[in-house]
Each structure stands twice: as C-alpha cells, then as structure tokens.
JSON list of C-alpha atoms in Angstrom, two decimals:
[
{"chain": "A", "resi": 1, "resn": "UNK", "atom": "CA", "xyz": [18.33, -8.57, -20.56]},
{"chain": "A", "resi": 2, "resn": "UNK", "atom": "CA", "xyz": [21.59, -6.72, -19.73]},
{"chain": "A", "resi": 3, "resn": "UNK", "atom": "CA", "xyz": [23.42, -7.73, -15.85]},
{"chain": "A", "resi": 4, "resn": "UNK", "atom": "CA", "xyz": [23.09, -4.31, -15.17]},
{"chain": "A", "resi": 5, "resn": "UNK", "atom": "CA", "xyz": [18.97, -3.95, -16.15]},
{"chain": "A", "resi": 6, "resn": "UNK", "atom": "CA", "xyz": [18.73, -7.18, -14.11]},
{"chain": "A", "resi": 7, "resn": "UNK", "atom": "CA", "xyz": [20.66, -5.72, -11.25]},
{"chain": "A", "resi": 8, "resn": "UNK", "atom": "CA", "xyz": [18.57, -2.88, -11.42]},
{"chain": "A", "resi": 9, "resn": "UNK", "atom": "CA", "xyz": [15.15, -4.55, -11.81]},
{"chain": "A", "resi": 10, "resn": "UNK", "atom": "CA", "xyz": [16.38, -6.80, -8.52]},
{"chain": "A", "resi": 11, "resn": "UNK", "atom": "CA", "xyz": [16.93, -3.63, -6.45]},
{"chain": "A", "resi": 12, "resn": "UNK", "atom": "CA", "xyz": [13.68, -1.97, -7.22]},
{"chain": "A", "resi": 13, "resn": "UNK", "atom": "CA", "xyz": [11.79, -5.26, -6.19]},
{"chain": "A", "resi": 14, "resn": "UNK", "atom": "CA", "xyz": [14.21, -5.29, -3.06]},
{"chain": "A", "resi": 15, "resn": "UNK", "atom": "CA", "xyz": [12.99, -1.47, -2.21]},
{"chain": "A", "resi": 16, "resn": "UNK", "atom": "CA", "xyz": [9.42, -2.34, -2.79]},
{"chain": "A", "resi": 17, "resn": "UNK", "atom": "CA", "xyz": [9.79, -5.68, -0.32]},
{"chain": "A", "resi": 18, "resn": "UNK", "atom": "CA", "xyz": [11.89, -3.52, 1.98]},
{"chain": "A", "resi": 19, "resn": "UNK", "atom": "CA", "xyz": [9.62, -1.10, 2.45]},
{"chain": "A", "resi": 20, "resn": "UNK", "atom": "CA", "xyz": [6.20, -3.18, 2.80]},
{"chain": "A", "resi": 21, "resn": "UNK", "atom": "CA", "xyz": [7.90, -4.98, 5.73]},
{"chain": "A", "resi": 22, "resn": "UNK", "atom": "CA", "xyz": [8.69, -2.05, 7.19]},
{"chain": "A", "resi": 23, "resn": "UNK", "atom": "CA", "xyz": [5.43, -0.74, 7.07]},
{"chain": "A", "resi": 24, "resn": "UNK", "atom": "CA", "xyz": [3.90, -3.81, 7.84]},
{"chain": "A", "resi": 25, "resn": "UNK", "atom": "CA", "xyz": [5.76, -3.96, 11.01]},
{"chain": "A", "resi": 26, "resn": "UNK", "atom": "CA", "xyz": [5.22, -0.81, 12.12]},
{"chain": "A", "resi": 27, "resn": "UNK", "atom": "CA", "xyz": [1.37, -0.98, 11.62]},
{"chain": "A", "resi": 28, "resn": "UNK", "atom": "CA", "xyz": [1.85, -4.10, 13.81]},
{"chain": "A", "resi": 29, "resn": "UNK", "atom": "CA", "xyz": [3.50, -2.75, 15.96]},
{"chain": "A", "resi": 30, "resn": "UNK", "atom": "CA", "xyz": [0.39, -0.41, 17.21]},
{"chain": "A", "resi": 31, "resn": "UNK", "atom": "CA", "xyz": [-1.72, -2.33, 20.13]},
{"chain": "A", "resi": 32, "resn": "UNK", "atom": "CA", "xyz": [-4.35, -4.76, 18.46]},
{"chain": "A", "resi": 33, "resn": "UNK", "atom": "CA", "xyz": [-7.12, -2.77, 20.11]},
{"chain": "A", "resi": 34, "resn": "UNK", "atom": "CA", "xyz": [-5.80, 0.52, 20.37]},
{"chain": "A", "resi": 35, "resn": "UNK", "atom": "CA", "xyz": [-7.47, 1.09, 16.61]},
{"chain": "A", "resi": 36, "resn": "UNK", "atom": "CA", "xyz": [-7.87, -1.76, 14.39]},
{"chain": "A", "resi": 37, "resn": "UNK", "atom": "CA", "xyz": [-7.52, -5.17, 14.04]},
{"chain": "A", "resi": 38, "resn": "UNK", "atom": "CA", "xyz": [-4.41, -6.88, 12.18]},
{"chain": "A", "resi": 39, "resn": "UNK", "atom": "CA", "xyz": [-6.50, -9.23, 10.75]},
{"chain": "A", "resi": 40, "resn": "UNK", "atom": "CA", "xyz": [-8.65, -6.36, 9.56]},
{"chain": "A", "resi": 41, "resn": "UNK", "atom": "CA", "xyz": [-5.28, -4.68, 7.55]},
{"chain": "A", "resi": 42, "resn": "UNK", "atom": "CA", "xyz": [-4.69, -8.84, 6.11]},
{"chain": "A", "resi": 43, "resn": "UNK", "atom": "CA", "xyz": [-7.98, -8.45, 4.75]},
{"chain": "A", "resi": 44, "resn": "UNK", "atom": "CA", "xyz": [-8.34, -5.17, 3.31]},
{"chain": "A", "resi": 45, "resn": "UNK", "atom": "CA", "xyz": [-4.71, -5.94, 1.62]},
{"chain": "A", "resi": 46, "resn": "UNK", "atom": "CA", "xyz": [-5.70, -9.16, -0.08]},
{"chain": "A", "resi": 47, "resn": "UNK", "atom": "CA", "xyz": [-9.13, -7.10, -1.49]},
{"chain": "A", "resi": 48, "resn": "UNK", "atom": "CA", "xyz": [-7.42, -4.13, -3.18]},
{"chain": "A", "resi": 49, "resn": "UNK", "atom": "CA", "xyz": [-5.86, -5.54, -6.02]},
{"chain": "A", "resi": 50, "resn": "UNK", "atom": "CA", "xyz": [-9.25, -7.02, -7.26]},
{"chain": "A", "resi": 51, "resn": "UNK", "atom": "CA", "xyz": [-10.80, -4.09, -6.56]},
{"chain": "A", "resi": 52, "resn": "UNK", "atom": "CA", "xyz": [-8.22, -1.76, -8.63]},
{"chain": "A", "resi": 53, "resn": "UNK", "atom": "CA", "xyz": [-8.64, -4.54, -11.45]},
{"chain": "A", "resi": 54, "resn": "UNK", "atom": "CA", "xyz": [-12.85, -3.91, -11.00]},
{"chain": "A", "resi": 55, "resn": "UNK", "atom": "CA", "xyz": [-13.35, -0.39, -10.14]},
{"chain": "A", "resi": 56, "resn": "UNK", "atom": "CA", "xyz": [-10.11, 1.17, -11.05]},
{"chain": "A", "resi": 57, "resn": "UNK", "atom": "CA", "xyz": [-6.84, 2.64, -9.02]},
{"chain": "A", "resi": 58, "resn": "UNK", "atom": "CA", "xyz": [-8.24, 5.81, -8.33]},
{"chain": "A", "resi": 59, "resn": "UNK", "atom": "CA", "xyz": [-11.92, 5.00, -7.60]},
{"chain": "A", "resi": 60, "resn": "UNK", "atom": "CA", "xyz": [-10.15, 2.09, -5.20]},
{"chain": "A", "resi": 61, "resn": "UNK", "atom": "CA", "xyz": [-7.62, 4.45, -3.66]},
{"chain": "A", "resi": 62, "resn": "UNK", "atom": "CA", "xyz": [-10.50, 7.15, -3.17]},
{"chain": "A", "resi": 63, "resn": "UNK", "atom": "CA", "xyz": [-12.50, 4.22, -1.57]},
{"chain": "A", "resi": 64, "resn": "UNK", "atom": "CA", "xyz": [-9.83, 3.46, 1.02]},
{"chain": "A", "resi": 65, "resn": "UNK", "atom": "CA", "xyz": [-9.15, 6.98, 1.98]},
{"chain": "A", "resi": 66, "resn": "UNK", "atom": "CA", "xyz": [-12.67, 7.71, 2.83]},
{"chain": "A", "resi": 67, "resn": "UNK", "atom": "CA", "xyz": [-12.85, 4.27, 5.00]},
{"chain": "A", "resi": 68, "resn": "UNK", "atom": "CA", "xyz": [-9.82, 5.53, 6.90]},
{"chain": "A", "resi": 69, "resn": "UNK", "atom": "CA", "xyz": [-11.67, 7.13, 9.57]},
{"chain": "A", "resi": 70, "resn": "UNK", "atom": "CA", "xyz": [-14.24, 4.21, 11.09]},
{"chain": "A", "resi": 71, "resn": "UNK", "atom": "CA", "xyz": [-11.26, 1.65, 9.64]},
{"chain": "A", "resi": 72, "resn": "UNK", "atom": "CA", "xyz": [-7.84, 2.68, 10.71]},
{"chain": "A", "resi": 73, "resn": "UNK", "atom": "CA", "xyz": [-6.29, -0.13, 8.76]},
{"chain": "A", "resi": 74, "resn": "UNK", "atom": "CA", "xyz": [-7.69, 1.42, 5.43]},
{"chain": "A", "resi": 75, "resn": "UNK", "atom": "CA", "xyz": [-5.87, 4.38, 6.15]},
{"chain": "A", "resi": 76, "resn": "UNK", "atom": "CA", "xyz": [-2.38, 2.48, 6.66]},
{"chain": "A", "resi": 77, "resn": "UNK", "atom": "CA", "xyz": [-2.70, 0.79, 3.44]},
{"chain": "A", "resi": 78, "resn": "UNK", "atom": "CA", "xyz": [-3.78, 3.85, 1.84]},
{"chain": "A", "resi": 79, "resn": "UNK", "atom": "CA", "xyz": [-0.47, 5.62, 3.39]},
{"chain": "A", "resi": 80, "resn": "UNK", "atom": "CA", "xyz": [1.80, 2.57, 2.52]},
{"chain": "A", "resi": 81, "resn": "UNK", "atom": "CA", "xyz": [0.63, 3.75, -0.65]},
{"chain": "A", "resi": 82, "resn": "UNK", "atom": "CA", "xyz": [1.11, 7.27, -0.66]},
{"chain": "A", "resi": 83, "resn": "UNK", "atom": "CA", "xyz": [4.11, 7.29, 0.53]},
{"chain": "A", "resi": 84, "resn": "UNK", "atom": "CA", "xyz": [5.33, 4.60, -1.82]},
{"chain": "A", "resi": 85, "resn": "UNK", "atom": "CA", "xyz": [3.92, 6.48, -4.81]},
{"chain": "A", "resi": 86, "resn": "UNK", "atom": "CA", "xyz": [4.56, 9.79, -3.71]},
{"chain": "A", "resi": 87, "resn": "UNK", "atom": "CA", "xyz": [8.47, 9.47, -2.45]},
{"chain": "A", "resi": 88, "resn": "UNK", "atom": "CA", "xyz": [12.00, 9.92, -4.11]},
{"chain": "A", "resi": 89, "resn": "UNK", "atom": "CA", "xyz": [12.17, 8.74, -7.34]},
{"chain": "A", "resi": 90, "resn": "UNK", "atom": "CA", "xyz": [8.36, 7.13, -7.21]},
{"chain": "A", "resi": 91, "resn": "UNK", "atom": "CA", "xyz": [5.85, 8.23, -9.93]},
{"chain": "A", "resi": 92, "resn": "UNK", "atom": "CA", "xyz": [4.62, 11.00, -7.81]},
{"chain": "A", "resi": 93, "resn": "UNK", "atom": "CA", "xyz": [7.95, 12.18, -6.60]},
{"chain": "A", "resi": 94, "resn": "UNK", "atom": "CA", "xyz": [7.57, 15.92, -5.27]},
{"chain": "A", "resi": 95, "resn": "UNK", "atom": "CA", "xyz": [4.29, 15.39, -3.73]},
{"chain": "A", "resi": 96, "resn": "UNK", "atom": "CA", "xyz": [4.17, 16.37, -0.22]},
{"chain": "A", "resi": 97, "resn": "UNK", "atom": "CA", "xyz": [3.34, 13.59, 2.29]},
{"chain": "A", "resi": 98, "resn": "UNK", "atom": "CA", "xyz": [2.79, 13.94, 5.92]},
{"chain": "A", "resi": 99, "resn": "UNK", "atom": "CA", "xyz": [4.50, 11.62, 8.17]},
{"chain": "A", "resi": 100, "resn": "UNK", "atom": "CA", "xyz": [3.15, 8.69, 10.28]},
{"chain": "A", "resi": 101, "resn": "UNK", "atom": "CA", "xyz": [1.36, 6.01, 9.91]},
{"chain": "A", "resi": 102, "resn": "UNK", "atom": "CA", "xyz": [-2.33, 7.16, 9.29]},
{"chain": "A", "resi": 103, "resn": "UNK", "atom": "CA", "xyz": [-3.05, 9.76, 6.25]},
{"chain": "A", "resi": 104, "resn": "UNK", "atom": "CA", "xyz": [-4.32, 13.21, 6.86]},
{"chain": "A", "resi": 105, "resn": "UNK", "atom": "CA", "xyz": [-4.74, 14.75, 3.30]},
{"chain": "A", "resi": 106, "resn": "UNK", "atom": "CA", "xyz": [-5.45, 12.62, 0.03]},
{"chain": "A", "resi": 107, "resn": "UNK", "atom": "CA", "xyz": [-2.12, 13.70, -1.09]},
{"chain": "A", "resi": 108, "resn": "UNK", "atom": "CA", "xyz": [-2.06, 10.53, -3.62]},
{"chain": "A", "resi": 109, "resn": "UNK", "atom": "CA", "xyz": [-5.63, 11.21, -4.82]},
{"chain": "A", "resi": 110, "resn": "UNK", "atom": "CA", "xyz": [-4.76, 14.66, -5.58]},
{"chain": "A", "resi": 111, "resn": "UNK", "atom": "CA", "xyz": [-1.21, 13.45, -7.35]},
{"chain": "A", "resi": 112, "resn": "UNK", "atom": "CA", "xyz": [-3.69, 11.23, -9.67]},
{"chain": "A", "resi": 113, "resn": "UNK", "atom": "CA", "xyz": [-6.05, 13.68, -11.04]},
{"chain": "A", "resi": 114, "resn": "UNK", "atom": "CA", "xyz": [-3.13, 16.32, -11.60]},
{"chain": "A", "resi": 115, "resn": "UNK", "atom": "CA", "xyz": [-1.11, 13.96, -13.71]},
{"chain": "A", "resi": 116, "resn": "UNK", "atom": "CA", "xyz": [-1.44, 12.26, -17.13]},
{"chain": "A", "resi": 117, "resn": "UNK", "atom": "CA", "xyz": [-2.73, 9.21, -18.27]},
{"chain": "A", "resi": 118, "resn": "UNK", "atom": "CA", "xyz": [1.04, 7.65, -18.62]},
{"chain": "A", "resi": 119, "resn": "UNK", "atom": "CA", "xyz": [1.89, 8.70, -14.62]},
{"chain": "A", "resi": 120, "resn": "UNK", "atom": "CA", "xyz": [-1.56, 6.80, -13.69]},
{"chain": "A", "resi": 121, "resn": "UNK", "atom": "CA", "xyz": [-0.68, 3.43, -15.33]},
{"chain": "A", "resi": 122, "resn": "UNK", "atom": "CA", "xyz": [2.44, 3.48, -13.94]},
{"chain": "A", "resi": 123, "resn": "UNK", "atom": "CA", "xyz": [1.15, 4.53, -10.36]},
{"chain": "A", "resi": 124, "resn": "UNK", "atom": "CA", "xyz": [-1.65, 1.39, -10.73]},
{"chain": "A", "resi": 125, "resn": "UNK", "atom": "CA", "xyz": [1.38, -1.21, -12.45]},
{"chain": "A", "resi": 126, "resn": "UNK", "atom": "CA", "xyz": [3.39, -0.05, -9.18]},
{"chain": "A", "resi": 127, "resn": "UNK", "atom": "CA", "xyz": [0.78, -0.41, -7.03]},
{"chain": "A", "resi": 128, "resn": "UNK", "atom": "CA", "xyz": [0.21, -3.78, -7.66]},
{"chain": "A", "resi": 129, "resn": "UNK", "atom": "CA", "xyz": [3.57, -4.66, -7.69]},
{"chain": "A", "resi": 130, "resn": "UNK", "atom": "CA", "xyz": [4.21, -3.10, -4.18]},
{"chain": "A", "resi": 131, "resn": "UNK", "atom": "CA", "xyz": [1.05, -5.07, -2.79]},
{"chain": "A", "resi": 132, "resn": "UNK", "atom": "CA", "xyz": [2.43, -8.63, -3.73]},
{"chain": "A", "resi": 133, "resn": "UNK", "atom": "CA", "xyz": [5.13, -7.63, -1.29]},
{"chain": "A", "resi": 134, "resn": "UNK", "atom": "CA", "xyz": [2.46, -6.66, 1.23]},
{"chain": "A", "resi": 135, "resn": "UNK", "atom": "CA", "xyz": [0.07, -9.37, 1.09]},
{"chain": "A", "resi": 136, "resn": "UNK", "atom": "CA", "xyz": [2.96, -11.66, 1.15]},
{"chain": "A", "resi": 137, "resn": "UNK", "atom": "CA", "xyz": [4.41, -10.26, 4.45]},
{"chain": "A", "resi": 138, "resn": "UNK", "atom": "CA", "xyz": [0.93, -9.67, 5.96]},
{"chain": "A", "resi": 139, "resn": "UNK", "atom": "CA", "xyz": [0.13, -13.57, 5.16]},
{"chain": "A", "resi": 140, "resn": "UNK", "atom": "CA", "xyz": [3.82, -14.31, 7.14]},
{"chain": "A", "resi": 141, "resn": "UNK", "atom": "CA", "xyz": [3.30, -12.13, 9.63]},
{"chain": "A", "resi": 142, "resn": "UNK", "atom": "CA", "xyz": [-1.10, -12.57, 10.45]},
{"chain": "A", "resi": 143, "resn": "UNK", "atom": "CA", "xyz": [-1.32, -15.20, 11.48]},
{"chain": "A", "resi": 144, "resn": "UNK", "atom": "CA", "xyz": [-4.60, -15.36, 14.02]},
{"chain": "A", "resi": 145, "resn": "UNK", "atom": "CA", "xyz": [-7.36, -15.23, 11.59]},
{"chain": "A", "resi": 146, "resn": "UNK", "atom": "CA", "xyz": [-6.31, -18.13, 10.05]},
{"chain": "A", "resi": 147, "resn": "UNK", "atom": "CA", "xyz": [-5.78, -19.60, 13.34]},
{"chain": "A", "resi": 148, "resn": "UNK", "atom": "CA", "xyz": [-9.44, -19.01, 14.21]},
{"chain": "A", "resi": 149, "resn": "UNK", "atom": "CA", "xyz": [-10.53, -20.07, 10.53]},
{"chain": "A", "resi": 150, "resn": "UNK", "atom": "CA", "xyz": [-9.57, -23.42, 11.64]},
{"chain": "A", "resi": 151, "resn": "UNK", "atom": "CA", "xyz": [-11.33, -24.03, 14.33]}
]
C-alpha cells in the first residue's frame, strides 16, 4: 500500500469517526426525556449491524425509518445514516437531505432502490464501517445503562 492510499484510507476513517461524534453529541445533547432515551439510541446502534447482516441494509434501514415515529432514537440513527450516505462525495451524493436531527422523508430508502447493485454494497460496506465509529462513541459516551446493569 502506497503513503498516499494510506493517507487517504486514514482520512476517510477520520471523516467517518468525526462525524459519528458529532452526531452522537448532538443527539445527546437533546433533554433525556424530551423524546427518547440515550440508552435507547446505545441500543438500537449495537442491533443494526446484526440486523443488516440478517435481514439486509435496506429491509434494516426501512425498519428503522418506520420506528422513527414512537422511537425518536431510530430516526437519529436512521439520519446519521442518511446523511452520511447521502452527502458530498458519499455513495448517494446528490440526494437531497433535510436538515436536523430527526428524518422527514426516506431520502436514503429512496437513494437504494434507484441505484444499482454496486452503489448498494458499497452503501451497506459503508454503513458498517460508519457504525463501528458510532457504537464505539455511544459505548464512551452512555454510560447509565450499564451503570444500572450493575446493580
């Protein structure tokens, strides 16, 4: 492997970590009661990439976008997603995404039925890539369920 292909593999993994924490934080940042529970969003993030293995990236994503609505924190992984997938230079680059934190449209569901086979792998290699960084950081940063699980 070349310096630069190193360099360059280094900086996409420093994007992806970048930009979980900064999601992360700002999901956390949103009252524990106003609409979801943190330790609901740890959860839900350390399920998804055995469900994508199970069921499938799109059947999973498709999953968490419909939870969104009774289970904010679906909906802020599935827009940590989106707008992961769906940004500058992502797989889905072009798409448009609505800002915030919570989804409105299925702007990534629609991306992955409109696209080939070859844009889908890549989406679900991404996607599980991307939530390493986000389980990690939501492991770091959750702490109270595994406060309570002590007890």
């Amino acid at each position: 492997m070349s310096s630069s292909s190193g360099r360059s593999l280094r900086l996409v993994e420093q994007r992806r970590a970048e930009f979980a924490l900064q999601r992360l934080q700002e999901a956390l940042a949103e009252s524990e009661n106003s609409q979801y529970q943190h330790t609901q969003l740890k959860s839900y993030l350390r399920r998804l990439p055995a469900m994508i293995q199970m069921n499938g990236f799109g059947q999973a994503m498709a999953f968490y976008f419909a939870k969104r609505t009774n289970y904010a924190a679906y909906g802020v992984i599935y827009k940590l997603l989106e707008d992961w997938l769906c940004g500058d230079g992502a797989v889905y680059a072009g798409q448009a995404v609505t800002p915030g934190l919570h989804p409105a449209e299925p702007v990534l569901l629609q991306a992955l039925m409109s696209q080939d086979q070859h844009h889908y792998r890549r989406a679900t290699a991404e996607t599980q890539a991307m939530l390493a960084w986000a389980k990690k950081f939501a492991e770091a940063l959750i702490v109270k369920d595994d406060v309570e699980e002590a007890r």
